[in-house]
Amino acid sequence: MVATTLPVTTTIPRAATTTTIADTTSQNPTTTVPTAITAATPTTTTTTLSDDLTVVEITVREGRAVGEDRVEVPLGNRISLRFDSDTRLLVHIHGYDEEFSVEAGVLTVNEFVGDLPGVFEVEDHVSHRLLIELKVSP
């Protein structure tokens, strides 16, 4: 099975009310969407929306994720990882070979399709710390 990923990484300044996302899959080069940013709660939360999108909000304090260690995601769902960190991270999602930067104090969003079943580590390549595990299953 070949992984199909939709690499979309968005950095959102704290004061922003909209964000522009580069769209590399169509002729429209950017998409502007409204963004509501609230004070971060120091937890990892997961929300599965009706359009097969699972949103995982990850709060990182002093280089460590605060909250759940493992998040379950239905196979085939789009996964949106949303990072709120007080330190710079270089996030790597094992198995999916997704890698992106997270700047301190900037909400960063990365989306991809969870089309490979299994348990996948999401780690910081700077500190080599495990942030969370994604369990993708039917």
PDB file of C-alpha atoms in Angstrom:
ATOM      1  CA  MET A   1       0.000   0.000   0.000  1.00  0.00           C
ATOM      2  CA  VAL A   2       1.339   3.413  -0.957  1.00  0.00           C
ATOM      3  CA  ALA A   3       0.710   6.333   1.380  1.00  0.00           C
ATOM      4  CA  THR A   4      -1.225   9.216  -0.089  1.00  0.00           C
ATOM      5  CA  THR A   5      -0.501  12.379   1.785  1.00  0.00           C
ATOM      6  CA  LEU A   6      -1.714  15.905   1.394  1.00  0.00           C
ATOM      7  CA  PRO A   7       1.136  17.958   2.845  1.00  0.00           C
ATOM      8  CA  VAL A   8      -0.336  21.186   4.090  1.00  0.00           C
ATOM      9  CA  THR A   9       1.529  23.095   6.759  1.00  0.00           C
ATOM     10  CA  THR A  10       0.126  26.370   7.984  1.00  0.00           C
ATOM     11  CA  THR A  11       1.656  28.707  10.521  1.00  0.00           C
ATOM     12  CA  ILE A  12      -0.784  31.068  12.147  1.00  0.00           C
ATOM     13  CA  PRO A  13       0.423  34.097  14.121  1.00  0.00           C
ATOM     14  CA  ARG A  14      -1.406  34.435  17.440  1.00  0.00           C
ATOM     15  CA  ALA A  15      -3.079  37.715  16.429  1.00  0.00           C
ATOM     16  CA  ALA A  16      -4.391  36.414  13.094  1.00  0.00           C
ATOM     17  CA  THR A  17      -8.056  36.157  12.235  1.00  0.00           C
ATOM     18  CA  THR A  18      -7.477  34.527   8.845  1.00  0.00           C
ATOM     19  CA  THR A  19      -4.794  32.311   7.448  1.00  0.00           C
ATOM     20  CA  THR A  20      -3.634  31.645   3.920  1.00  0.00           C
ATOM     21  CA  ILE A  21      -2.967  28.029   3.015  1.00  0.00           C
ATOM     22  CA  ALA A  22      -0.962  27.109  -0.081  1.00  0.00           C
ATOM     23  CA  ASP A  23      -3.005  24.774  -2.269  1.00  0.00           C
ATOM     24  CA  THR A  24      -0.677  22.631  -4.384  1.00  0.00           C
ATOM     25  CA  THR A  25      -3.444  20.318  -5.618  1.00  0.00           C
ATOM     26  CA  SER A  26      -5.382  22.766  -7.780  1.00  0.00           C
ATOM     27  CA  GLN A  27      -4.965  25.798  -9.959  1.00  0.00           C
ATOM     28  CA  ASN A  28      -5.951  28.050  -7.040  1.00  0.00           C
ATOM     29  CA  PRO A  29      -2.578  28.867  -5.403  1.00  0.00           C
ATOM     30  CA  THR A  30      -3.969  29.920  -2.013  1.00  0.00           C
ATOM     31  CA  THR A  31      -7.045  29.513   0.108  1.00  0.00           C
ATOM     32  CA  THR A  32      -7.959  31.937   2.873  1.00  0.00           C
ATOM     33  CA  VAL A  33      -9.961  30.486   5.747  1.00  0.00           C
ATOM     34  CA  PRO A  34     -11.197  32.095   8.964  1.00  0.00           C
ATOM     35  CA  THR A  35      -9.186  31.139  12.015  1.00  0.00           C
ATOM     36  CA  ALA A  36     -10.351  31.402  15.595  1.00  0.00           C
ATOM     37  CA  ILE A  37      -7.435  31.348  18.008  1.00  0.00           C
ATOM     38  CA  THR A  38      -8.053  31.024  21.708  1.00  0.00           C
ATOM     39  CA  ALA A  39      -5.798  30.601  24.699  1.00  0.00           C
ATOM     40  CA  ALA A  40      -4.356  27.092  24.640  1.00  0.00           C
ATOM     41  CA  THR A  41      -5.437  24.580  27.229  1.00  0.00           C
ATOM     42  CA  PRO A  42      -2.495  22.371  28.185  1.00  0.00           C
ATOM     43  CA  THR A  43      -3.935  19.133  26.822  1.00  0.00           C
ATOM     44  CA  THR A  44      -4.018  17.019  23.699  1.00  0.00           C
ATOM     45  CA  THR A  45      -7.538  16.932  22.289  1.00  0.00           C
ATOM     46  CA  THR A  46      -8.941  14.963  19.398  1.00  0.00           C
ATOM     47  CA  THR A  47     -12.061  15.801  17.413  1.00  0.00           C
ATOM     48  CA  THR A  48     -13.436  13.775  14.502  1.00  0.00           C
ATOM     49  CA  LEU A  49     -15.611  15.947  12.281  1.00  0.00           C
ATOM     50  CA  SER A  50     -18.377  14.728   9.997  1.00  0.00           C
ATOM     51  CA  ASP A  51     -16.314  15.186   6.829  1.00  0.00           C
ATOM     52  CA  ASP A  52     -13.765  12.523   7.876  1.00  0.00           C
ATOM     53  CA  LEU A  53     -11.343  15.036   9.361  1.00  0.00           C
ATOM     54  CA  THR A  54      -9.718  14.223  12.696  1.00  0.00           C
ATOM     55  CA  VAL A  55      -8.295  17.275  14.441  1.00  0.00           C
ATOM     56  CA  VAL A  56      -5.544  16.616  16.993  1.00  0.00           C
ATOM     57  CA  GLU A  57      -4.589  19.637  19.085  1.00  0.00           C
ATOM     58  CA  ILE A  58      -1.165  19.197  20.669  1.00  0.00           C
ATOM     59  CA  THR A  59       0.165  21.527  23.337  1.00  0.00           C
ATOM     60  CA  VAL A  60       3.931  21.403  23.943  1.00  0.00           C
ATOM     61  CA  ARG A  61       5.473  23.012  27.011  1.00  0.00           C
ATOM     62  CA  GLU A  62       9.228  23.008  27.620  1.00  0.00           C
ATOM     63  CA  GLY A  63       9.666  20.489  24.791  1.00  0.00           C
ATOM     64  CA  ARG A  64       7.146  17.951  26.106  1.00  0.00           C
ATOM     65  CA  ALA A  65       3.599  17.285  24.924  1.00  0.00           C
ATOM     66  CA  VAL A  66       1.002  17.802  27.621  1.00  0.00           C
ATOM     67  CA  GLY A  67      -1.965  15.428  27.536  1.00  0.00           C
ATOM     68  CA  GLU A  68      -2.673  12.108  25.871  1.00  0.00           C
ATOM     69  CA  ASP A  69       0.219   9.877  24.824  1.00  0.00           C
ATOM     70  CA  ARG A  70      -1.725   8.101  22.063  1.00  0.00           C
ATOM     71  CA  VAL A  71      -4.489   9.327  19.764  1.00  0.00           C
ATOM     72  CA  GLU A  72      -6.743   6.959  17.805  1.00  0.00           C
ATOM     73  CA  VAL A  73      -7.698   7.925  14.267  1.00  0.00           C
ATOM     74  CA  PRO A  74     -10.016   6.072  11.864  1.00  0.00           C
ATOM     75  CA  LEU A  75      -8.235   4.628   8.816  1.00  0.00           C
ATOM     76  CA  GLY A  76      -8.726   6.842   5.762  1.00  0.00           C
ATOM     77  CA  ASN A  77      -9.481  10.030   7.698  1.00  0.00           C
ATOM     78  CA  ARG A  78      -7.681  13.260   7.003  1.00  0.00           C
ATOM     79  CA  ILE A  79      -5.614  14.114  10.064  1.00  0.00           C
ATOM     80  CA  SER A  80      -5.014  17.705  11.105  1.00  0.00           C
ATOM     81  CA  LEU A  81      -2.226  18.080  13.672  1.00  0.00           C
ATOM     82  CA  ARG A  82      -2.403  21.502  15.336  1.00  0.00           C
ATOM     83  CA  PHE A  83       0.612  22.444  17.437  1.00  0.00           C
ATOM     84  CA  ASP A  84       0.799  25.127  20.117  1.00  0.00           C
ATOM     85  CA  SER A  85       4.368  25.078  21.436  1.00  0.00           C
ATOM     86  CA  ASP A  86       6.527  27.305  23.601  1.00  0.00           C
ATOM     87  CA  THR A  87       9.678  25.910  21.946  1.00  0.00           C
ATOM     88  CA  ARG A  88      10.800  25.428  18.338  1.00  0.00           C
ATOM     89  CA  LEU A  89      10.182  21.885  17.052  1.00  0.00           C
ATOM     90  CA  LEU A  90      11.074  19.895  13.963  1.00  0.00           C
ATOM     91  CA  VAL A  91       8.191  17.435  13.907  1.00  0.00           C
ATOM     92  CA  HIS A  92       8.520  14.079  12.134  1.00  0.00           C
ATOM     93  CA  ILE A  93       5.668  11.598  11.679  1.00  0.00           C
ATOM     94  CA  HIS A  94       7.214   8.145  11.328  1.00  0.00           C
ATOM     95  CA  GLY A  95       5.746   5.895   8.643  1.00  0.00           C
ATOM     96  CA  TYR A  96       4.236   8.813   6.772  1.00  0.00           C
ATOM     97  CA  ASP A  97       7.578  10.612   6.396  1.00  0.00           C
ATOM     98  CA  GLU A  98       5.931  13.962   7.107  1.00  0.00           C
ATOM     99  CA  GLU A  99       8.320  16.566   8.516  1.00  0.00           C
ATOM    100  CA  PHE A 100       7.632  20.213   9.319  1.00  0.00           C
ATOM    101  CA  SER A 101       8.762  23.023  11.608  1.00  0.00           C
ATOM    102  CA  VAL A 102       6.829  24.467  14.515  1.00  0.00           C
ATOM    103  CA  GLU A 103       7.935  27.886  15.738  1.00  0.00           C
ATOM    104  CA  ALA A 104       7.528  28.872  19.380  1.00  0.00           C
ATOM    105  CA  GLY A 105       4.352  30.857  19.968  1.00  0.00           C
ATOM    106  CA  VAL A 106       2.927  30.196  16.495  1.00  0.00           C
ATOM    107  CA  LEU A 107      -0.035  27.854  15.958  1.00  0.00           C
ATOM    108  CA  THR A 108       1.105  25.393  13.268  1.00  0.00           C
ATOM    109  CA  VAL A 109      -1.221  23.044  11.363  1.00  0.00           C
ATOM    110  CA  ASN A 110      -0.173  20.022   9.282  1.00  0.00           C
ATOM    111  CA  GLU A 111      -2.713  17.885   7.418  1.00  0.00           C
ATOM    112  CA  PHE A 112      -2.334  14.502   5.757  1.00  0.00           C
ATOM    113  CA  VAL A 113      -4.422  11.402   5.004  1.00  0.00           C
ATOM    114  CA  GLY A 114      -4.214   8.561   7.542  1.00  0.00           C
ATOM    115  CA  ASP A 115      -4.230   5.792   4.952  1.00  0.00           C
ATOM    116  CA  LEU A 116      -1.689   3.460   6.589  1.00  0.00           C
ATOM    117  CA  PRO A 117      -2.880   1.317   9.522  1.00  0.00           C
ATOM    118  CA  GLY A 118      -0.635   0.998  12.567  1.00  0.00           C
ATOM    119  CA  VAL A 119       0.894   2.989  15.402  1.00  0.00           C
ATOM    120  CA  PHE A 120       3.070   5.902  14.307  1.00  0.00           C
ATOM    121  CA  GLU A 121       5.356   8.036  16.457  1.00  0.00           C
ATOM    122  CA  VAL A 122       5.193  11.801  16.191  1.00  0.00           C
ATOM    123  CA  GLU A 123       8.494  13.103  17.500  1.00  0.00           C
ATOM    124  CA  ASP A 124      10.594  16.214  17.722  1.00  0.00           C
ATOM    125  CA  HIS A 125      13.756  15.673  15.680  1.00  0.00           C
ATOM    126  CA  VAL A 126      15.562  18.446  17.563  1.00  0.00           C
ATOM    127  CA  SER A 127      15.263  16.857  21.033  1.00  0.00           C
ATOM    128  CA  HIS A 128      14.359  13.328  19.793  1.00  0.00           C
ATOM    129  CA  ARG A 129      11.427  13.314  22.225  1.00  0.00           C
ATOM    130  CA  LEU A 130       8.247  11.411  21.491  1.00  0.00           C
ATOM    131  CA  LEU A 131       5.348  13.884  21.408  1.00  0.00           C
ATOM    132  CA  ILE A 132       2.413  11.531  20.747  1.00  0.00           C
ATOM    133  CA  GLU A 133       1.594   8.288  18.965  1.00  0.00           C
ATOM    134  CA  LEU A 134      -1.070   8.081  16.267  1.00  0.00           C
ATOM    135  CA  LYS A 135      -2.975   4.795  16.168  1.00  0.00           C
ATOM    136  CA  VAL A 136      -4.601   4.533  12.749  1.00  0.00           C
ATOM    137  CA  SER A 137      -7.064   1.659  12.509  1.00  0.00           C
ATOM    138  CA  PRO A 138     -10.362   0.654  10.838  1.00  0.00           C
TER     139      PRO A 138
END
